[in-house]
GROMACS .gro file of C-alpha atoms in nm:
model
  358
    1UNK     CA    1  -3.291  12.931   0.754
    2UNK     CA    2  -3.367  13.166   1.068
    3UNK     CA    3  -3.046  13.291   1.238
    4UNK     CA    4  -3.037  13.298   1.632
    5UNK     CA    5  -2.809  13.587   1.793
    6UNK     CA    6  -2.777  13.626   2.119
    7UNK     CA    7  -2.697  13.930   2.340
    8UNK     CA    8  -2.562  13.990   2.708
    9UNK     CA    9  -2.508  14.246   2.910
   10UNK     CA   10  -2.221  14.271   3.098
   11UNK     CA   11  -1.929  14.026   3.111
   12UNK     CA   12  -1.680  14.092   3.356
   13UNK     CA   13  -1.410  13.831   3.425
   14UNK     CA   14  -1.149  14.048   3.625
   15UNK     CA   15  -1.124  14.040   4.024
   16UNK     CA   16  -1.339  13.771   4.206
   17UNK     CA   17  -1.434  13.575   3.886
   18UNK     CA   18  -1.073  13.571   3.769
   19UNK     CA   19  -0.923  13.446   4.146
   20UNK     CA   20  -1.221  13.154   4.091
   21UNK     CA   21  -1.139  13.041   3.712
   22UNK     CA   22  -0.754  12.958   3.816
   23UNK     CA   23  -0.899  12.672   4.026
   24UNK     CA   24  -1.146  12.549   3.794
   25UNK     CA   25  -1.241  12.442   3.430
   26UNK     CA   26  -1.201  12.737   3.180
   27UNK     CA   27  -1.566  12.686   3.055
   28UNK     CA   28  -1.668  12.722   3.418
   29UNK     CA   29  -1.788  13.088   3.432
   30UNK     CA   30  -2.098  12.984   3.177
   31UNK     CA   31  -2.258  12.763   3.392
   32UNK     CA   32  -2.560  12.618   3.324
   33UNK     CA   33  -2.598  12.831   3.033
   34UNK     CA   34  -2.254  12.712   2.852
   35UNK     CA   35  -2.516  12.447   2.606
   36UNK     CA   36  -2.748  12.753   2.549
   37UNK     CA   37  -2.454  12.978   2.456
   38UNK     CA   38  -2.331  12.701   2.202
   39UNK     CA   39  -2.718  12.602   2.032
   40UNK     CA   40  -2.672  13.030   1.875
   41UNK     CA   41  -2.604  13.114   1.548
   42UNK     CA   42  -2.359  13.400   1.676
   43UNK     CA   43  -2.279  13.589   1.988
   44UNK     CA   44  -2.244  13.948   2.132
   45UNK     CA   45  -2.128  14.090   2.461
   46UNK     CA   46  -2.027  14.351   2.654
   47UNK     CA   47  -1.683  14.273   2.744
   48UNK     CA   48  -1.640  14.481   3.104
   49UNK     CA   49  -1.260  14.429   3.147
   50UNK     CA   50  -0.910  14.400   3.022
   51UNK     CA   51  -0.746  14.077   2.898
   52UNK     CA   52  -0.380  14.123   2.989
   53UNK     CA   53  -0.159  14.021   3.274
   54UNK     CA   54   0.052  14.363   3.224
   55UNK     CA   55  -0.044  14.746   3.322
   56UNK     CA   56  -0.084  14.990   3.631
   57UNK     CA   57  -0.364  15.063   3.809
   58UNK     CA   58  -0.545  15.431   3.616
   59UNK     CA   59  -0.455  15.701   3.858
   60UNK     CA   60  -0.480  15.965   3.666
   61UNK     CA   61  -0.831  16.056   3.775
   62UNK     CA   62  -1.037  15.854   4.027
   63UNK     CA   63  -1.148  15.538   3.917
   64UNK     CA   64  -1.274  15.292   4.270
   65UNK     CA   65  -1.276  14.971   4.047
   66UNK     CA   66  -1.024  14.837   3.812
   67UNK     CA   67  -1.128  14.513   3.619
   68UNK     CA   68  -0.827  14.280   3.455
   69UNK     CA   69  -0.864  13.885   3.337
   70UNK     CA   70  -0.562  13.624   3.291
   71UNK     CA   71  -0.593  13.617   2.905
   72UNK     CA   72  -0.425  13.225   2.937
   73UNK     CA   73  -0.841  13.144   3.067
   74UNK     CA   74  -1.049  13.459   2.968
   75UNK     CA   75  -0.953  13.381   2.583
   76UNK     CA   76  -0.993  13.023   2.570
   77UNK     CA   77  -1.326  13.089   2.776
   78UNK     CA   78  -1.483  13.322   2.523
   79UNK     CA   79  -1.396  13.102   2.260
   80UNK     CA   80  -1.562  12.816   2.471
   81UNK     CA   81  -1.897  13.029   2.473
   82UNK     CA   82  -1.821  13.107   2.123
   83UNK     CA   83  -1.839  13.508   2.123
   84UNK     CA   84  -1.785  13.646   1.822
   85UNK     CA   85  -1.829  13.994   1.833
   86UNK     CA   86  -1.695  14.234   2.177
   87UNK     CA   87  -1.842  14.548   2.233
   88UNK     CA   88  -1.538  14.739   2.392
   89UNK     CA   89  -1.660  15.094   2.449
   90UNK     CA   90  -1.722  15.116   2.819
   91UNK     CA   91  -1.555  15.280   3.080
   92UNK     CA   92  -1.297  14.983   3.182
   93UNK     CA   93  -1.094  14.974   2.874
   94UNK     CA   94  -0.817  15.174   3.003
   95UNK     CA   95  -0.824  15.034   3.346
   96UNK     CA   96  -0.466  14.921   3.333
   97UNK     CA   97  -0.350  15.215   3.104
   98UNK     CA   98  -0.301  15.187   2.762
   99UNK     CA   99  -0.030  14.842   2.757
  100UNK     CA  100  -0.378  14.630   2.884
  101UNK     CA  101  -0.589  14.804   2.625
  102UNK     CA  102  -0.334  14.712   2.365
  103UNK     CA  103  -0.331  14.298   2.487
  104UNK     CA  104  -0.707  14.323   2.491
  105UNK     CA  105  -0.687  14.412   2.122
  106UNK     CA  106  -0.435  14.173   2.023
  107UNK     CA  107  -0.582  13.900   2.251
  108UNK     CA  108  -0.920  13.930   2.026
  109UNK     CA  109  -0.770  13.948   1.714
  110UNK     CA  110  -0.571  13.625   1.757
  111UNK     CA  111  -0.856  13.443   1.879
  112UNK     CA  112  -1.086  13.579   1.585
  113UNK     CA  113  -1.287  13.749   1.795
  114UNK     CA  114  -1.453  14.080   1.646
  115UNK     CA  115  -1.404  14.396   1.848
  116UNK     CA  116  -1.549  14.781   1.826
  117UNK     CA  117  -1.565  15.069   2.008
  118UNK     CA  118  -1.253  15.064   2.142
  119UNK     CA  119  -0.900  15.110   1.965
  120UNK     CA  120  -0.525  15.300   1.898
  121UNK     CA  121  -0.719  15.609   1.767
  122UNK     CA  122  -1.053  15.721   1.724
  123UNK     CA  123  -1.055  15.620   1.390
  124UNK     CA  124  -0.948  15.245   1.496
  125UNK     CA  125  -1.292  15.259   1.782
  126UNK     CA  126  -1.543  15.369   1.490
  127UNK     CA  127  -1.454  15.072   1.285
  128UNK     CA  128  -1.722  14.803   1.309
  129UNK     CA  129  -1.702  14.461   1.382
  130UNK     CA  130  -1.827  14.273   1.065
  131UNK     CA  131  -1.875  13.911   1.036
  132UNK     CA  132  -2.068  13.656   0.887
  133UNK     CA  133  -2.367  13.456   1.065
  134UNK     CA  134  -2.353  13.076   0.878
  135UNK     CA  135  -2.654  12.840   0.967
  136UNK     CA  136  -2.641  12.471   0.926
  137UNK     CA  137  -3.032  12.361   0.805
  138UNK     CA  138  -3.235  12.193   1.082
  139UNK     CA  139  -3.548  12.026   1.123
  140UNK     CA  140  -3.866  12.283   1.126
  141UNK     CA  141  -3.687  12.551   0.956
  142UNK     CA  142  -3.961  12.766   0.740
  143UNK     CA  143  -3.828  12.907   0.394
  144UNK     CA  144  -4.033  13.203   0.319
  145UNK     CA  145  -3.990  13.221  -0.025
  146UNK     CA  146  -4.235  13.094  -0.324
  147UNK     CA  147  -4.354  12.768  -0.402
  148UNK     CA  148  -4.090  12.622  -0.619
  149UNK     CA  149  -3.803  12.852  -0.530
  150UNK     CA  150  -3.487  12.733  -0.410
  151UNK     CA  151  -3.346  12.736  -0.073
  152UNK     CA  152  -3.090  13.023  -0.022
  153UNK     CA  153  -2.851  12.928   0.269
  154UNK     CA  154  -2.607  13.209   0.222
  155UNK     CA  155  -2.482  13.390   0.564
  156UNK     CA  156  -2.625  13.665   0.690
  157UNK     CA  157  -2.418  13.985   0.721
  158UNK     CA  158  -2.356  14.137   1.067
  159UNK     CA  159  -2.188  14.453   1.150
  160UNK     CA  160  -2.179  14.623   1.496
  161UNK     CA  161  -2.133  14.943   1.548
  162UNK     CA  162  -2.022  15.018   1.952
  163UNK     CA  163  -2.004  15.367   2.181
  164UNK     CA  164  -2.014  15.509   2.537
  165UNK     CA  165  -2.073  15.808   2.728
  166UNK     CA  166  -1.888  15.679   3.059
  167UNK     CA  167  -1.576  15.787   3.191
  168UNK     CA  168  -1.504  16.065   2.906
  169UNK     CA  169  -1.120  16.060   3.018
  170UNK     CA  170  -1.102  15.706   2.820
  171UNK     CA  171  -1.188  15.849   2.472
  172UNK     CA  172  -0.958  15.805   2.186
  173UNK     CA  173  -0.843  16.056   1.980
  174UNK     CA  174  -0.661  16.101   1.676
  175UNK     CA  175  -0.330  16.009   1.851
  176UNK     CA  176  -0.394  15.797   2.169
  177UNK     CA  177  -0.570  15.466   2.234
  178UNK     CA  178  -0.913  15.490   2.398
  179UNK     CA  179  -1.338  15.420   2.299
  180UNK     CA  180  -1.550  15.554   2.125
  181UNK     CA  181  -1.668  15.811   2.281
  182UNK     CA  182  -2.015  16.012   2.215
  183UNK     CA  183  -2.231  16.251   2.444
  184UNK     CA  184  -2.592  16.116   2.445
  185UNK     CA  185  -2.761  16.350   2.304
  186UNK     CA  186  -2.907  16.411   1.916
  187UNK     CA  187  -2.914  16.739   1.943
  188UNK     CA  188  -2.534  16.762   1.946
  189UNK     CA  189  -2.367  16.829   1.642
  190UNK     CA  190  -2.027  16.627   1.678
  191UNK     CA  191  -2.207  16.300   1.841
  192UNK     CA  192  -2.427  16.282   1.499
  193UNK     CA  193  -2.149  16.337   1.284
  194UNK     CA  194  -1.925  16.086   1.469
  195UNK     CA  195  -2.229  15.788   1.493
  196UNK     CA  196  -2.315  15.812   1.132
  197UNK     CA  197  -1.936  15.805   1.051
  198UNK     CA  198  -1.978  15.465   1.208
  199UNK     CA  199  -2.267  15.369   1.055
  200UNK     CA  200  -2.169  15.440   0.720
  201UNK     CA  201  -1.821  15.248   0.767
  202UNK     CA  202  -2.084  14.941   0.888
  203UNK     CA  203  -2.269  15.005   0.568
  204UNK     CA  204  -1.958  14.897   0.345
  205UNK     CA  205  -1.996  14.582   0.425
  206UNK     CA  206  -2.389  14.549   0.313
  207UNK     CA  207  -2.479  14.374   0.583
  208UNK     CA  208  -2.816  14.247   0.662
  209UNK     CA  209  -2.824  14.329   0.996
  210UNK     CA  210  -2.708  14.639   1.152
  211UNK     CA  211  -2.659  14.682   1.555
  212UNK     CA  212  -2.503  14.971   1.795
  213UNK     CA  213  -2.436  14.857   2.102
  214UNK     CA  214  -2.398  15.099   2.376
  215UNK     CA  215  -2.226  15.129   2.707
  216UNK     CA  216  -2.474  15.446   2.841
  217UNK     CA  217  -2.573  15.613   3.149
  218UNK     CA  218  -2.520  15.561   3.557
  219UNK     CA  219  -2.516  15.228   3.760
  220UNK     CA  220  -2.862  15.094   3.918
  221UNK     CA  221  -3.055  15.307   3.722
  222UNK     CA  222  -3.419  15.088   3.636
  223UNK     CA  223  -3.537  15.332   3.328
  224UNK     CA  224  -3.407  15.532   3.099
  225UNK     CA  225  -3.359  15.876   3.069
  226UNK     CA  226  -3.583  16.066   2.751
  227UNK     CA  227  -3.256  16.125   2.601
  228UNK     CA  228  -3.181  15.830   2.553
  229UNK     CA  229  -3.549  15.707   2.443
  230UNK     CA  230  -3.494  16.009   2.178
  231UNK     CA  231  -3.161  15.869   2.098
  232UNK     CA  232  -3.250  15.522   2.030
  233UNK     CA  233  -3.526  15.636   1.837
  234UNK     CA  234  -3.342  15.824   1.615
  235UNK     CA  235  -3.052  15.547   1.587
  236UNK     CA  236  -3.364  15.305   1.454
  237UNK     CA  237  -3.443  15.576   1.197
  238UNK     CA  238  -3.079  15.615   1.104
  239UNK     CA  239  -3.114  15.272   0.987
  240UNK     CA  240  -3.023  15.014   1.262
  241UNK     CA  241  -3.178  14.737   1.335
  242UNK     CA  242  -3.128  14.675   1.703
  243UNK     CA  243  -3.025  14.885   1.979
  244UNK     CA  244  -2.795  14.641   2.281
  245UNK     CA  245  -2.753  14.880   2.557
  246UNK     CA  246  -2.599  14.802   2.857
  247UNK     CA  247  -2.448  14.975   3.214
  248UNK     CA  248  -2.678  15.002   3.454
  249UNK     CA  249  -2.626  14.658   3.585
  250UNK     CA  250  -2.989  14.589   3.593
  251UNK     CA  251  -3.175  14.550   3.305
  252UNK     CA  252  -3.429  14.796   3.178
  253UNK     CA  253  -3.765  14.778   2.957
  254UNK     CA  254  -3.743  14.678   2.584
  255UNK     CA  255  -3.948  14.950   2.295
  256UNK     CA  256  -4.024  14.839   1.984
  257UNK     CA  257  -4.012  15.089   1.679
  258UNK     CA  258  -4.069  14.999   1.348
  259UNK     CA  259  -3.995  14.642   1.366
  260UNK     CA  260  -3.715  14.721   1.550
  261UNK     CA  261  -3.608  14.615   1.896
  262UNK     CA  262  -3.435  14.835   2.164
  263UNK     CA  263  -3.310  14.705   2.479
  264UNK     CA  264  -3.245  15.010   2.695
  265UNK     CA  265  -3.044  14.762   2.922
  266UNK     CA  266  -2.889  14.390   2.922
  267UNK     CA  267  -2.794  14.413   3.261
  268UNK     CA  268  -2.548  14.195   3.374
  269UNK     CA  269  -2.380  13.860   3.248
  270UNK     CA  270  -2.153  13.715   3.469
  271UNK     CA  271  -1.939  13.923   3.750
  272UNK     CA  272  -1.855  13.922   4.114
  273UNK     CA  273  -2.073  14.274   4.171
  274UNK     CA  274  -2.214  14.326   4.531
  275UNK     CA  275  -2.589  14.245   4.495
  276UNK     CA  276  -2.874  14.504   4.556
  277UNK     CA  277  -3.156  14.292   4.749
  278UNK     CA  278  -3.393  14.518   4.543
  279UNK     CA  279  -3.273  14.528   4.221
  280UNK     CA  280  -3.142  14.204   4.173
  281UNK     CA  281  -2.826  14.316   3.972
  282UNK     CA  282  -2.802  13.914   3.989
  283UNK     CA  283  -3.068  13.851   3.763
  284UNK     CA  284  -3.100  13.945   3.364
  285UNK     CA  285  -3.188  13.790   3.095
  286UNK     CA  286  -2.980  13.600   2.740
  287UNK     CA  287  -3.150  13.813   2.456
  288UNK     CA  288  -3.236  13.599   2.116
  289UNK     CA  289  -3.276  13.763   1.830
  290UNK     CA  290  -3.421  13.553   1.510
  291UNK     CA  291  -3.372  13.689   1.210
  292UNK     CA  292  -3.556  13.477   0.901
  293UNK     CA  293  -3.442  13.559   0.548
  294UNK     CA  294  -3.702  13.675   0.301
  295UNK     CA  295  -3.720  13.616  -0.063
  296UNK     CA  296  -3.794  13.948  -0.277
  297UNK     CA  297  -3.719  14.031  -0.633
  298UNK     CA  298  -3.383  13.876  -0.738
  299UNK     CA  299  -3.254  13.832  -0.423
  300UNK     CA  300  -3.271  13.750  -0.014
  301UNK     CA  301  -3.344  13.991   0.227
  302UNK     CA  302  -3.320  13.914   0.630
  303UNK     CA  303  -3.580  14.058   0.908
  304UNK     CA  304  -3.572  14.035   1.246
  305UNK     CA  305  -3.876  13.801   1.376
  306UNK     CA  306  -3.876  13.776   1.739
  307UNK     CA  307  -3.682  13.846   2.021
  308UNK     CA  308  -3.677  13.579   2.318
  309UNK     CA  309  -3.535  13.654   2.655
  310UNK     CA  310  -3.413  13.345   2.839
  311UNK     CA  311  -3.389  13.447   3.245
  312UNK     CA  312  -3.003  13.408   3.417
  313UNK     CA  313  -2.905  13.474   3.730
  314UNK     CA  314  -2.549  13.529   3.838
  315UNK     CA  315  -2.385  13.302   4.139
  316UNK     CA  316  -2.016  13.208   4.241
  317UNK     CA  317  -1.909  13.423   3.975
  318UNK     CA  318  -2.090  13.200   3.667
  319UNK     CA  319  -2.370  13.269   3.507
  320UNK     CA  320  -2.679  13.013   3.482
  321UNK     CA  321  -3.010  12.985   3.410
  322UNK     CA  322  -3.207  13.163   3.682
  323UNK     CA  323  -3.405  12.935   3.912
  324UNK     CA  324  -3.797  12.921   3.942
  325UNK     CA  325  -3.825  13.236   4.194
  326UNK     CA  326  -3.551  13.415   4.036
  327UNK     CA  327  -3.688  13.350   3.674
  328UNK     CA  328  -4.084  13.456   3.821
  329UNK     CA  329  -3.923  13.816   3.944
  330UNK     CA  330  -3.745  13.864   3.588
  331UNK     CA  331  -4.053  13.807   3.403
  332UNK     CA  332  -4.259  14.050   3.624
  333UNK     CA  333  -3.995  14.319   3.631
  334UNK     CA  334  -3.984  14.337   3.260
  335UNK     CA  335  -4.325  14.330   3.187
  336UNK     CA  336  -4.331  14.621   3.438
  337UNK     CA  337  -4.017  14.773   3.283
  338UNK     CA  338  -4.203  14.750   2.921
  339UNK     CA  339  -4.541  14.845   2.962
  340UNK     CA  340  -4.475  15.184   2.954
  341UNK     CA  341  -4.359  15.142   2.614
  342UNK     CA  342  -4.628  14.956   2.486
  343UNK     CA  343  -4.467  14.621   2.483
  344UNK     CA  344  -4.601  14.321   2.553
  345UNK     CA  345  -4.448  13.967   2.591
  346UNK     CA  346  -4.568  13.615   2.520
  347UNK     CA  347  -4.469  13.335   2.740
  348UNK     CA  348  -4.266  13.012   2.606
  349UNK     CA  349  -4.189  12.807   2.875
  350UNK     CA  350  -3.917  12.985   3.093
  351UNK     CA  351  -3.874  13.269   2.843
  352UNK     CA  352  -4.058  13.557   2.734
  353UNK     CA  353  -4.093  13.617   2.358
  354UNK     CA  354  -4.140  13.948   2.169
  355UNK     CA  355  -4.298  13.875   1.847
  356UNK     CA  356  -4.125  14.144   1.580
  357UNK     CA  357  -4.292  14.081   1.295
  358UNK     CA  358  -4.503  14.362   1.099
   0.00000   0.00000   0.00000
């Protein structure tokens, strides 16, 4: 049966949002969306803060915002939404010095959460978060194999692969905590050398579907650079299967190459961010991938099918599904955003869907 996966952009539960959850029910901060969030198969996100009630401010080099959540609600809340994997290569993993980082890690690990880009070492940040995607059969599934053969329910194999090019003063090494760290550029010797180490460590695992999600580039930024295009690109041809890039805090146009879907930007998730009357940092979108196995020779195969994006918006630090107006703008913006890379969306109701099959 097809497997739903959903992405987000940013998720930051530190400051505002964390002051609000103390006086209200842990599940709280997914709104509207909470019954959306629990109908996937599986769940990714940026995670844009430190879960830990220890740690100092970073002082070591200027850093104007420092994001921390209460792990006693942040934890139980991401299990609520049921996240399983955290991207953690961004440029607030060391916010509260290395102590916070530490809690974050141990915080995830009890709760079963997966976590990469972020570790003790470098070596700890290029392991991939690797998990298994069950499905329970439901009315109007399609099986795409032969007449006659039989059903194969087995789970689909996800690994995640995570870096960042922010805040270069929070990469690990081989002896001190920190993410995983990469200049942006394919052209550079040491960045290729330390993605495909990643990749190669996701490839143990076999899995069917293979994503890098990456923390890249300046805030309120609408497009992306043409390194980046050219790094994407050549991510695709290195073998994975969907690009989940986030940092701008507005979401940017989605390309399509080879079957394979790249969303420059997510945007933002939930947070208690100033809002540009303009850009609408306020407004994103829950991205859906389905992914439909395939039956060929001996064996199963998965593919990526479509990819829907379900309009948010972001208010009293909670995340919901965006109202009429806000949900109109979303849709236009990225159509606009897209168009320039030859993409083009269907409607569905609310949503727009990106049909991914060959």
């Amino acid at each position: 049966m097809t497997r739903r996966i959903g992405f987000t952009g940013d998720v930051m539960l530190g400051r505002l949002v964390d002051d609000r959850q103390r006086s209200r029910p842990v599940d709280a901060v997914w709104g509207t969306v909470s019954d959306r969030l629990h109908r996937l198969d599986a769940l990714v996100i940026n995670l844009e803060c430190v879960l830990s009630a220890r740690g100092r401010q970073w002082r070591r080099t200027h850093r104007p915002f420092h994001f921390r959540a209460d792990p006693d609600w942040a934890v139980p809340a991401l299990e609520r939404a049921g996240v399983d994997v955290c991207a953690l290569a961004n440029n607030h993993v060391l916010d509260y010095e290395e102590v916070a980082l530490r809690d974050t890690l141990e915080h995830l690990d009890e709760a079963g959460i997966a976590r990469t880009g972020a570790g003790e070492t470098i070596d700890e940040a290029l392991e991939p978060a690797v998990l298994t995607v069950d499905g329970s059969a439901e009315e109007g599934d399609e099986y795409e194999g032969g007449e006659g053969e039989k059903r194969d329910d087995r789970g689909l194999e996800l690994a995640v692969v995570s870096f960042t090019d922010n805040t270069p003063e929070y990469a690990a090494d081989e002896k001190s905590p920190g993410t995983a760290w990469v200049d942006i550029d394919v052209d550079d010797e040491q960045t290729r050398r330390r993605v495909r180490e990643a990749l190669e460590r996701a490839r143990e695992s076999d899995p069917d579907l293979l994503v890098a999600s990456l923390h890249w580039g300046p805030n309120m930024v609408t497009e992306p650079p043409d390194s980046f295009r050219e790094f994407g690109r050549w991510l695709i041809d290195e073998g994975v299967d969907l690009i989940h890039g986030h940092s701008a805090h507005v979401f940017q146009g989605v390309e399509v190459r080879d079957g394979c879907p790249i969303v420059y930007d997510a945007g933002d998730f939930v947070d208690d961010y100033a809002v540009d009357a303009e850009l609408h940092n306020d407004r994103s979108f829950l991205f859906v991938l389905s992914v439909a196995p395939e039956k060929r020779g001996d064996g199963t195969t998965w593919r990526p099918t479509e990819l829907r994006l379900e309009p948010i918006e972001i208010d009293d630090c909670a995340v919901h599904e965006a109202s009429s107006d806000a949900a109109d703008w979303s849709r236009d913006r990225m159509r606009e955003l897209s168009s320039p890379f030859g993409t083009a969306f269907e409607r569905d109701g609310e949503a727009l869907v990106l049909s991914l099959d060959a």
